[in-house]
CSV table of C-alpha atoms and ligand atoms in Angstrom, one decimal:
chain,number,residue,atom,x,y,z
A,13,MET,CA,119.9,106.6,96.6
A,14,GLN,CA,116.4,106.3,95.4
A,15,SER,CA,115.0,109.9,95.0
A,16,ILE,CA,110.4,110.4,95.1
A,17,ASN,CA,109.7,113.7,94.4
A,18,VAL,CA,106.8,114.8,96.4
A,19,ASP,CA,105.0,117.1,94.0
A,20,LEU,CA,103.4,120.3,95.9
A,21,LYS,CA,104.2,122.9,93.7
A,22,GLU,CA,106.2,125.7,95.5
A,23,ARG,CA,105.8,122.9,98.4
A,24,SER,CA,107.2,120.3,96.6
A,25,TYR,CA,110.2,118.1,98.0
A,26,GLU,CA,112.4,114.8,97.8
A,27,ILE,CA,112.1,111.6,100.1
A,28,LYS,CA,115.5,110.1,99.7
A,29,ILE,CA,116.0,106.9,100.1
A,30,ALA,CA,119.0,104.6,101.0
A,31,SER,CA,121.4,103.0,103.4
A,32,ASN,CA,124.9,103.1,105.2
A,33,SER,CA,123.8,107.2,103.9
A,34,TRP,CA,124.9,109.6,107.1
A,35,GLN,CA,127.8,110.9,105.2
A,36,ARG,CA,125.9,111.7,102.1
A,37,LEU,CA,123.7,113.7,104.2
A,38,ALA,CA,124.9,117.1,104.5
A,39,ALA,CA,125.9,117.4,100.9
A,40,THR,CA,121.9,117.0,100.1
A,41,LEU,CA,120.7,119.6,103.1
A,42,VAL,CA,122.8,122.0,101.8
A,43,LYS,CA,121.0,121.9,98.5
A,44,VAL,CA,117.6,122.9,100.9
A,45,LEU,CA,118.3,124.2,103.7
A,46,PRO,CA,120.8,127.2,104.4
A,47,PRO,CA,123.9,127.1,106.5
A,48,GLY,CA,123.7,128.0,109.9
A,49,LYS,CA,122.0,126.6,113.1
A,50,VAL,CA,119.5,124.0,113.4
A,51,LEU,CA,117.4,122.5,116.0
A,52,LEU,CA,118.0,119.0,116.1
A,53,VAL,CA,115.0,117.0,117.7
A,54,SER,CA,115.2,113.8,118.5
A,55,ASP,CA,114.6,111.1,121.5
A,56,GLU,CA,116.4,109.1,124.3
A,57,HIS,CA,116.4,105.7,122.5
A,58,VAL,CA,117.1,107.2,118.7
A,59,TRP,CA,119.6,109.4,120.0
A,60,SER,CA,121.6,106.8,122.0
A,61,HIS,CA,122.0,104.8,118.8
A,62,TYR,CA,122.2,107.5,116.0
A,63,GLY,CA,122.8,111.1,117.8
A,64,SER,CA,126.5,110.8,116.9
A,65,CYS,CA,126.3,109.6,113.6
A,66,VAL,CA,124.3,112.3,112.1
A,67,GLU,CA,125.5,115.1,114.9
A,68,SER,CA,129.2,114.7,113.6
A,69,ALA,CA,127.6,114.4,109.8
A,70,LEU,CA,126.0,117.8,109.9
A,71,LYS,CA,128.7,119.3,112.2
A,72,ASP,CA,130.6,120.9,109.0
A,73,SER,CA,127.7,122.4,107.3
A,74,TYR,CA,125.7,123.6,110.5
A,75,THR,CA,125.9,124.3,113.9
A,76,VAL,CA,123.7,121.9,115.8
A,77,VAL,CA,121.9,122.4,118.5
A,78,PRO,CA,120.4,118.8,119.7
A,79,VAL,CA,117.5,119.1,121.9
A,80,ILE,CA,116.2,115.1,123.2
A,81,ILE,CA,113.0,114.1,124.0
A,82,THR,CA,111.4,111.4,126.7
A,83,PRO,CA,110.4,108.5,123.9
A,84,GLY,CA,106.9,108.2,123.7
A,85,GLU,CA,103.3,109.8,123.0
A,86,ALA,CA,103.1,111.4,126.4
A,87,SER,CA,105.9,113.6,124.8
A,88,LYS,CA,103.9,115.3,121.8
A,89,THR,CA,102.2,118.0,124.1
A,90,LEU,CA,102.2,121.9,124.0
A,91,ALA,CA,104.0,121.7,127.1
A,92,GLU,CA,106.8,120.1,125.4
A,93,ALA,CA,106.4,122.4,122.3
A,94,ASP,CA,107.3,125.2,124.6
A,95,ARG,CA,110.3,123.3,126.1
A,96,LEU,CA,111.8,123.3,122.2
A,97,TYR,CA,110.7,126.9,121.5
A,98,THR,CA,112.8,128.1,124.9
A,99,VAL,CA,115.6,125.8,123.6
A,100,ALA,CA,115.0,127.3,120.2
A,101,ILE,CA,115.1,131.0,121.3
A,102,GLU,CA,118.1,130.9,123.8
A,103,ALA,CA,120.2,129.4,121.0
A,104,GLY,CA,119.4,132.3,119.0
A,105,LEU,CA,117.4,130.2,116.0
A,106,ASP,CA,116.3,132.8,113.2
A,107,ARG,CA,113.7,132.3,110.3
A,108,SER,CA,116.9,131.2,108.3
A,109,ASN,CA,117.3,128.4,110.4
A,110,ALA,CA,115.8,124.8,110.5
A,111,VAL,CA,114.2,122.0,112.4
A,112,ILE,CA,115.5,118.6,111.7
A,113,ALA,CA,112.9,115.7,113.2
A,114,LEU,CA,115.8,112.2,114.2
A,115,GLY,CA,113.3,109.5,115.3
A,116,GLY,CA,109.6,107.8,115.2
A,117,GLY,CA,106.3,109.5,114.4
A,118,VAL,CA,106.4,111.2,118.1
A,119,VAL,CA,109.4,113.2,117.1
A,120,GLY,CA,108.2,113.4,113.9
A,121,ASP,CA,105.0,115.2,115.1
A,122,LEU,CA,106.5,117.1,117.5
A,123,ALA,CA,109.2,118.6,115.6
A,124,GLY,CA,107.3,119.3,112.9
A,125,PHE,CA,104.6,121.4,114.9
A,126,VAL,CA,107.3,123.5,116.6
A,127,ALA,CA,108.7,124.2,112.9
A,128,ALA,CA,105.7,125.1,112.0
A,129,THR,CA,104.9,127.4,114.3
A,130,TYR,CA,108.3,128.9,115.8
A,131,LEU,CA,108.4,132.7,114.1
A,132,ARG,CA,105.6,131.6,112.5
A,133,GLY,CA,107.2,128.7,110.1
A,134,VAL,CA,110.8,127.6,109.9
A,135,PRO,CA,112.6,125.0,107.7
A,136,PHE,CA,111.6,121.4,108.2
A,137,VAL,CA,113.5,118.3,107.8
A,138,GLN,CA,112.8,114.5,108.5
A,139,ILE,CA,114.8,112.1,109.0
A,140,PRO,CA,112.2,109.2,110.2
A,141,THR,CA,113.9,106.0,112.2
A,142,THR,CA,110.5,103.7,112.2
A,143,LEU,CA,109.0,101.6,109.4
A,144,LEU,CA,105.5,103.5,110.9
A,145,ALA,CA,107.4,106.8,110.2
A,146,GLN,CA,108.9,106.0,107.3
A,147,VAL,CA,105.9,104.9,105.1
A,148,ASP,CA,103.6,107.5,106.7
A,149,SER,CA,104.1,109.9,109.3
A,150,SER,CA,107.1,111.8,107.5
A,151,VAL,CA,105.3,111.9,104.2
A,152,GLY,CA,102.9,114.6,103.7
A,153,GLY,CA,102.9,117.5,106.4
A,154,LYS,CA,100.4,116.5,109.1
A,155,VAL,CA,102.3,118.1,112.3
A,156,ALA,CA,100.5,117.8,115.7
A,157,VAL,CA,100.7,117.8,119.4
A,158,ASN,CA,98.3,116.1,121.4
A,159,HIS,CA,95.5,117.7,124.1
A,160,ARG,CA,94.1,116.5,127.4
A,161,LEU,CA,91.2,116.0,125.4
A,162,GLY,CA,92.6,113.8,122.6
A,163,LYS,CA,95.3,113.0,120.0
A,164,ASN,CA,96.3,115.1,117.6
A,165,LEU,CA,93.9,118.1,118.3
A,166,ILE,CA,96.4,121.1,117.7
A,167,GLY,CA,98.5,120.9,114.5
A,168,ALA,CA,99.2,122.1,111.0
A,169,PHE,CA,99.9,121.0,107.1
A,170,TYR,CA,103.0,121.9,107.0
A,171,GLN,CA,105.7,120.3,104.6
A,172,PRO,CA,109.2,119.4,105.4
A,173,LYS,CA,111.7,120.6,102.9
A,174,LEU,CA,113.2,116.7,102.6
A,175,VAL,CA,112.7,113.4,103.8
A,176,TRP,CA,115.6,111.2,104.6
A,177,ILE,CA,115.3,107.7,105.0
A,178,GLU,CA,117.8,105.5,106.5
A,179,LEU,CA,116.7,101.9,106.0
A,180,ASP,CA,120.1,100.8,108.6
A,181,THR,CA,118.1,102.6,111.0
A,182,LEU,CA,115.4,99.6,111.3
A,183,GLN,CA,117.8,97.5,112.4
A,184,THR,CA,117.6,98.4,115.8
A,185,LEU,CA,114.1,98.9,115.7
A,186,PRO,CA,112.0,96.6,118.3
A,187,PRO,CA,110.5,93.8,116.2
A,188,ARG,CA,106.8,95.2,117.7
A,189,GLU,CA,107.0,98.5,116.3
A,190,PHE,CA,108.3,97.0,113.0
A,191,MET,CA,105.2,95.0,112.7
A,192,ALA,CA,102.9,98.2,114.0
A,193,GLY,CA,104.4,99.9,110.5
A,194,ALA,CA,103.8,96.9,108.6
A,195,ALA,CA,100.1,97.3,109.1
A,196,GLU,CA,100.5,100.7,107.4
A,197,VAL,CA,102.4,99.4,104.8
A,198,VAL,CA,99.6,96.5,103.8
A,199,LYS,CA,97.1,99.7,104.3
A,200,TYR,CA,98.6,100.9,101.2
A,201,GLY,CA,98.3,97.9,99.2
A,202,ALA,CA,94.5,97.5,100.6
A,203,ILE,CA,93.7,101.0,99.4
A,204,LEU,CA,95.5,101.7,96.6
A,205,SER,CA,97.6,98.7,94.4
A,206,THR,CA,96.5,95.2,93.8
A,207,ASP,CA,100.2,94.6,92.6
A,208,PHE,CA,101.7,95.9,95.7
A,209,ILE,CA,99.6,93.3,97.2
A,210,THR,CA,101.3,90.4,95.2
A,211,LEU,CA,104.5,92.3,95.6
A,212,LEU,CA,103.9,91.7,99.8
A,213,GLU,CA,102.5,88.5,99.1
A,214,GLU,CA,106.0,87.5,97.6
A,215,LYS,CA,108.1,89.3,99.3
A,216,TRP,CA,106.9,88.8,102.4
A,217,GLU,CA,109.6,86.9,104.4
A,218,GLY,CA,112.5,89.0,102.7
A,219,PHE,CA,110.6,92.4,103.8
A,220,ILE,CA,110.0,90.8,107.9
A,221,GLN,CA,113.9,89.2,107.2
A,222,GLN,CA,114.6,93.0,106.6
A,223,ASP,CA,116.5,92.0,103.1
A,224,LYS,CA,118.0,95.5,101.8
A,225,SER,CA,116.4,95.6,98.8
A,226,VAL,CA,113.1,94.4,99.6
A,227,LEU,CA,113.0,96.5,102.6
A,228,GLN,CA,113.7,99.6,100.0
A,229,ARG,CA,111.5,98.5,97.0
A,230,ILE,CA,108.4,98.2,99.9
A,231,ILE,CA,109.3,101.5,101.5
A,232,ALA,CA,110.2,103.1,98.2
A,233,THR,CA,106.4,101.9,97.2
A,234,CYS,CA,104.5,103.1,100.1
A,235,CYS,CA,106.4,106.8,100.2
A,236,ASN,CA,105.2,107.1,96.6
A,237,LEU,CA,101.5,105.7,96.8
A,238,LYS,CA,101.3,108.5,99.7
A,239,ALA,CA,102.8,111.0,97.8
A,240,GLN,CA,100.1,110.8,95.1
A,241,VAL,CA,97.0,110.7,97.2
A,242,VAL,CA,98.9,113.8,99.2
A,243,ALA,CA,99.8,115.4,95.6
A,244,GLU,CA,96.0,115.4,94.6
A,245,ASP,CA,94.6,116.3,98.2
A,246,GLU,CA,97.0,117.9,100.5
A,247,ARG,CA,94.6,119.4,103.2
A,248,GLU,CA,91.9,116.3,103.1
A,249,THR,CA,89.1,117.8,101.6
A,250,GLY,CA,88.3,114.6,100.2
A,251,ARG,CA,91.1,111.8,98.6
A,252,ARG,CA,93.1,111.8,101.2
A,253,ALA,CA,90.8,110.3,103.6
A,254,ILE,CA,91.7,106.7,102.0
A,255,LEU,CA,94.8,106.8,103.9
A,256,ASN,CA,92.7,106.5,107.4
A,257,PHE,CA,91.4,103.2,106.3
A,258,GLY,CA,91.5,101.2,109.4
A,259,HIS,CA,91.5,104.4,111.3
A,260,THR,CA,87.7,104.7,112.5
A,261,LEU,CA,88.0,101.7,114.8
A,262,GLY,CA,91.7,101.6,115.2
A,263,HIS,CA,91.3,105.1,116.4
A,264,ALA,CA,88.0,104.2,118.7
A,265,LEU,CA,90.1,101.0,120.2
A,266,GLU,CA,93.0,103.3,121.0
A,267,ALA,CA,90.9,105.5,122.9
A,268,ALA,CA,88.7,103.1,124.6
A,269,THR,CA,91.9,101.6,125.9
A,270,SER,CA,93.7,105.0,126.9
A,271,PHE,CA,96.1,104.8,124.2
A,272,GLN,CA,97.8,102.3,126.9
A,273,TYR,CA,97.6,98.5,125.1
A,274,TYR,CA,97.5,99.0,121.4
A,275,LEU,CA,100.7,100.5,119.3
A,276,HIS,CA,98.7,102.7,116.3
A,277,GLY,CA,99.2,100.2,113.8
A,278,GLU,CA,98.1,97.0,115.9
A,279,ALA,CA,94.9,99.1,116.5
A,280,VAL,CA,94.8,100.1,112.7
A,281,LEU,CA,95.2,96.1,111.7
A,282,ALA,CA,92.5,95.7,113.8
A,283,GLY,CA,90.0,98.3,112.3
A,284,MET,CA,91.3,97.5,109.0
A,285,VAL,CA,89.4,93.8,109.5
A,286,MET,CA,86.8,94.8,110.7
A,287,ALA,CA,86.4,96.8,108.0
A,288,VAL,CA,87.0,94.3,105.8
A,289,GLY,CA,83.9,92.6,108.1
A,290,ILE,CA,81.6,95.7,107.2
A,291,ALA,CA,82.4,95.7,103.6
A,292,LYS,CA,81.5,91.9,103.5
A,293,LYS,CA,78.2,92.3,105.4
A,294,LEU,CA,77.6,95.5,103.1
A,295,ALA,CA,77.9,93.1,99.7
A,296,LEU,CA,80.3,95.8,98.8
A,297,LEU,CA,83.2,93.1,98.9
A,298,SER,CA,83.8,89.5,97.3
A,299,ALA,CA,84.6,86.5,99.8
A,300,ALA,CA,87.6,86.2,97.2
A,301,GLU,CA,88.5,89.7,97.5
A,302,ALA,CA,88.0,89.6,101.7
A,303,GLU,CA,90.1,86.3,102.3
A,304,ARG,CA,92.9,88.1,100.2
A,305,LEU,CA,93.7,90.9,102.2
A,306,LEU,CA,93.0,89.0,105.9
A,307,ASN,CA,95.4,86.5,104.5
A,308,LEU,CA,98.0,89.5,104.5
A,309,PHE,CA,96.4,91.1,107.4
A,310,ALA,CA,97.2,87.5,109.3
A,311,ARG,CA,100.7,87.3,108.7
A,312,VAL,CA,101.3,90.9,109.9
A,313,GLY,CA,99.8,89.3,112.9
A,314,ILE,CA,96.4,90.6,114.6
A,315,LYS,CA,96.2,91.6,118.2
A,316,PRO,CA,93.7,90.2,120.5
A,317,ALA,CA,91.3,92.9,121.8
A,318,PRO,CA,92.0,93.4,126.0
A,319,PRO,CA,90.0,90.8,127.7
A,320,ASP,CA,86.9,92.4,128.8
A,321,LEU,CA,86.8,95.5,126.9
A,322,PRO,CA,83.3,96.8,126.9
A,323,GLU,CA,81.9,97.1,123.2
A,324,GLU,CA,80.1,100.5,124.9
A,325,ASP,CA,83.6,102.2,125.5
A,326,VAL,CA,84.9,101.8,121.6
A,327,LEU,CA,81.0,102.6,120.4
A,328,ALA,CA,81.3,105.8,122.9
A,329,ALA,CA,84.9,106.5,121.9
A,330,LEU,CA,83.2,106.4,118.0
A,331,LYS,CA,81.0,108.8,118.4
A,332,GLN,CA,83.3,111.4,120.3
A,333,ASP,CA,85.1,111.0,116.6
A,334,LYS,CA,82.0,111.7,115.0
A,335,LYS,CA,81.0,115.0,117.4
A,336,ARG,CA,84.5,116.1,116.5
A,337,MET,CA,84.1,115.6,112.6
A,338,GLY,CA,80.7,117.1,113.4
A,339,GLU,CA,79.1,114.5,110.3
A,340,GLU,CA,78.0,110.8,110.6
A,341,THR,CA,81.0,109.0,111.6
A,342,VAL,CA,82.7,108.2,108.1
A,343,PHE,CA,84.4,104.2,107.3
A,344,ILE,CA,86.8,103.6,104.7
A,345,LEU,CA,85.6,100.2,103.0
A,346,PRO,CA,87.4,98.1,100.5
A,347,THR,CA,85.3,97.5,97.5
A,348,ALA,CA,88.3,95.4,95.7
A,349,VAL,CA,91.6,94.4,96.5
A,350,GLY,CA,93.5,97.9,96.0
A,351,GLU,CA,90.4,99.8,96.0
A,352,VAL,CA,88.2,101.8,98.8
A,353,VAL,CA,85.3,104.3,98.8
A,354,ILE,CA,84.7,106.4,101.5
A,355,TYR,CA,81.1,105.3,103.1
A,356,ARG,CA,78.8,107.3,105.5
A,357,HIS,CA,76.2,104.8,106.6
A,358,VAL,CA,76.8,102.0,108.2
A,359,ALA,CA,74.1,100.9,110.3
A,360,ARG,CA,75.1,100.7,113.9
A,361,GLU,CA,74.0,96.6,114.3
A,362,ILE,CA,76.5,96.1,111.1
A,363,ILE,CA,79.6,98.0,113.3
A,364,VAL,CA,78.3,96.0,116.6
A,365,GLU,CA,78.3,92.9,115.2
A,366,VAL,CA,82.1,92.8,113.7
A,367,LEU,CA,83.2,94.8,116.7
A,368,LEU,CA,81.9,92.1,119.0
A,369,LYS,CA,83.3,89.2,117.0
A,370,TYR,CA,86.8,91.1,117.7
A,371,LEU,CA,86.6,91.7,121.1
A,372,GLN,CA,84.8,88.3,121.9
A,373,GLY,CA,88.4,87.1,120.7
A,374,LYS,CA,87.6,85.5,117.2
A,375,GLU,CA,90.6,87.0,115.9
A,376,GLY,CA,91.9,83.3,115.9
A,377,SER,CA,90.2,82.7,112.6
A,378,LEU,CA,90.3,86.0,110.6
A,379,LEU,CA,88.2,84.4,107.9
A,380,ALA,CA,85.7,83.6,110.6
A,381,LEU,CA,85.8,87.6,111.9
A,382,ALA,CA,84.8,89.2,108.6
A,383,ASP,CA,81.7,86.7,108.1
B,429,NAD,P1,107.0,106.6,118.4
B,429,NAD,O1,107.9,107.6,117.5
B,429,NAD,O2,107.2,106.7,119.6
B,429,NAD,O3,108.6,105.5,118.3
B,429,NAD,C1,108.3,103.9,118.8
B,429,NAD,C2,109.4,104.0,119.5
B,429,NAD,O4,110.4,102.9,119.1
B,429,NAD,C3,109.8,104.9,120.8
B,429,NAD,O5,110.2,104.3,121.6
B,429,NAD,C4,111.3,105.4,120.0
B,429,NAD,O6,112.2,105.9,120.8
B,429,NAD,C5,111.7,103.7,119.2
B,429,NAD,N1,112.1,104.1,117.9
B,429,NAD,C6,112.2,104.7,117.3
B,429,NAD,N2,113.1,104.8,115.8
B,429,NAD,C7,114.4,104.0,116.2
B,429,NAD,C8,115.2,103.2,115.9
B,429,NAD,N3,115.5,103.5,115.1
B,429,NAD,N4,115.8,102.0,117.1
B,429,NAD,C9,115.4,102.2,118.0
B,429,NAD,N5,114.2,102.4,118.9
B,429,NAD,C10,113.9,103.3,117.8
B,429,NAD,O7,106.0,105.5,117.2
B,429,NAD,P2,105.9,105.8,116.0
B,429,NAD,O8,105.2,104.4,115.8
B,429,NAD,O9,107.1,106.3,114.8
B,429,NAD,O10,104.8,106.9,115.6
B,429,NAD,C11,103.8,107.2,116.3
B,429,NAD,C12,102.9,108.3,116.1
B,429,NAD,O11,102.8,108.4,115.0
B,429,NAD,C13,101.7,108.9,116.7
B,429,NAD,O12,101.9,109.9,117.8
B,429,NAD,C14,101.0,108.8,115.4
B,429,NAD,O13,100.2,110.0,116.3
B,429,NAD,C15,101.9,109.9,114.7
B,429,NAD,N6,101.4,109.5,113.4
B,429,NAD,C16,101.4,110.7,112.6
B,429,NAD,C17,101.4,110.6,111.2
B,429,NAD,C18,101.1,111.5,110.1
B,429,NAD,O14,100.6,111.8,109.4
B,429,NAD,N7,101.6,112.9,110.8
B,429,NAD,C19,100.5,109.4,110.3
B,429,NAD,C20,100.8,108.4,111.2
B,429,NAD,C21,100.9,108.4,112.9
B,430,LIG,N1,98.2,109.3,107.8
B,430,LIG,C1,97.4,109.4,107.3
B,430,LIG,C2,97.2,111.0,106.6
B,430,LIG,O1,98.8,111.6,106.7
B,430,LIG,O2,97.0,111.5,105.6
């Protein structure tokens, strides 16, 4: 079992990565969670695959109170949080009891939000089961629910006591979900590490075939890179914003398509391609470095924009984001492979030019897209 420490002083915790690990879960959990009740939150898909394994792994040490949500973003609401509070109250969970999230980012964000707020905060553990959740959403303590006016608008920074990554869970993950997570994986290389980009280039086939040792090495590297950024800037007052590479235009694409067309990672990948295009236009990035990044993005596979998506809709969504931030639209732009800057002054014409290339279907030739 591999262990990675997230160093946040009194809020520090371990990320454990292993396969065939359910029998070892309780022995580690008892070190961070007192015995008693646990609210075990999952969704219907994940529960059908892993509910009984996890429940039986925990039952000798804890009284498990399962609560199962409908899969998907529509469950990440205050109404669903309210249902979870009700289950917790009716089961008599007290302040010493814990919430455990078993699932993807939707389950993790919702369960974490409930843990952060129930009785002003109870211990929380993440057992992420999507690639995206294993490399991103389960690490770093961002928890949230959506509001009808926007995604993740109600939330907190609330660190878990433990993140338990069971690699075997990825075997049942639909391939499209796996590749959406792969977009977040390449993001870490693009923003933080040339060595990691080289590893991904060399081991790509093993990664997507889920070769166990390659998968573990890649997921552990992502967790390590994210842990370092979070340790430096837990509450995103500065550097943590680099984790949002690809998210400015990616989020605008998601919003302009009512969160129905893209998986989050797919939109982020399109956003990263466009960020490379913007960086090239601004002469921040050389053609050779851009090509190297784009070739790797192409291996994940860029999703074409929906036919006839008006650029005004995407630009309006960008403006909305800006209004929410109370400042200029922030772009994270690459300056080399493994390096980015936080950039606030991209001219509208450049954004429109690069966006139009993507919307007009030039994604078939990624290199042309970033010209
Ligand atoms: P998800 O939780 O919706 O899971 C995707 C689908 O895969 C669901 O249908 C789920 O039931 C299914 N699934 C999950 N694990 C499975 C498994 N092992 N086998 C079979 N099916 C499985 O999606 P996601 O991509 O994991 O998370 C997206 C959410 O994460 C969004 O709400 C996003 O806002 C949030 N997010 C949060 C952070 C953060 O830092 N907190 C970062 C990135 C994304
Ligand atoms: N997913 C971005 C962050 O955790 O900051």
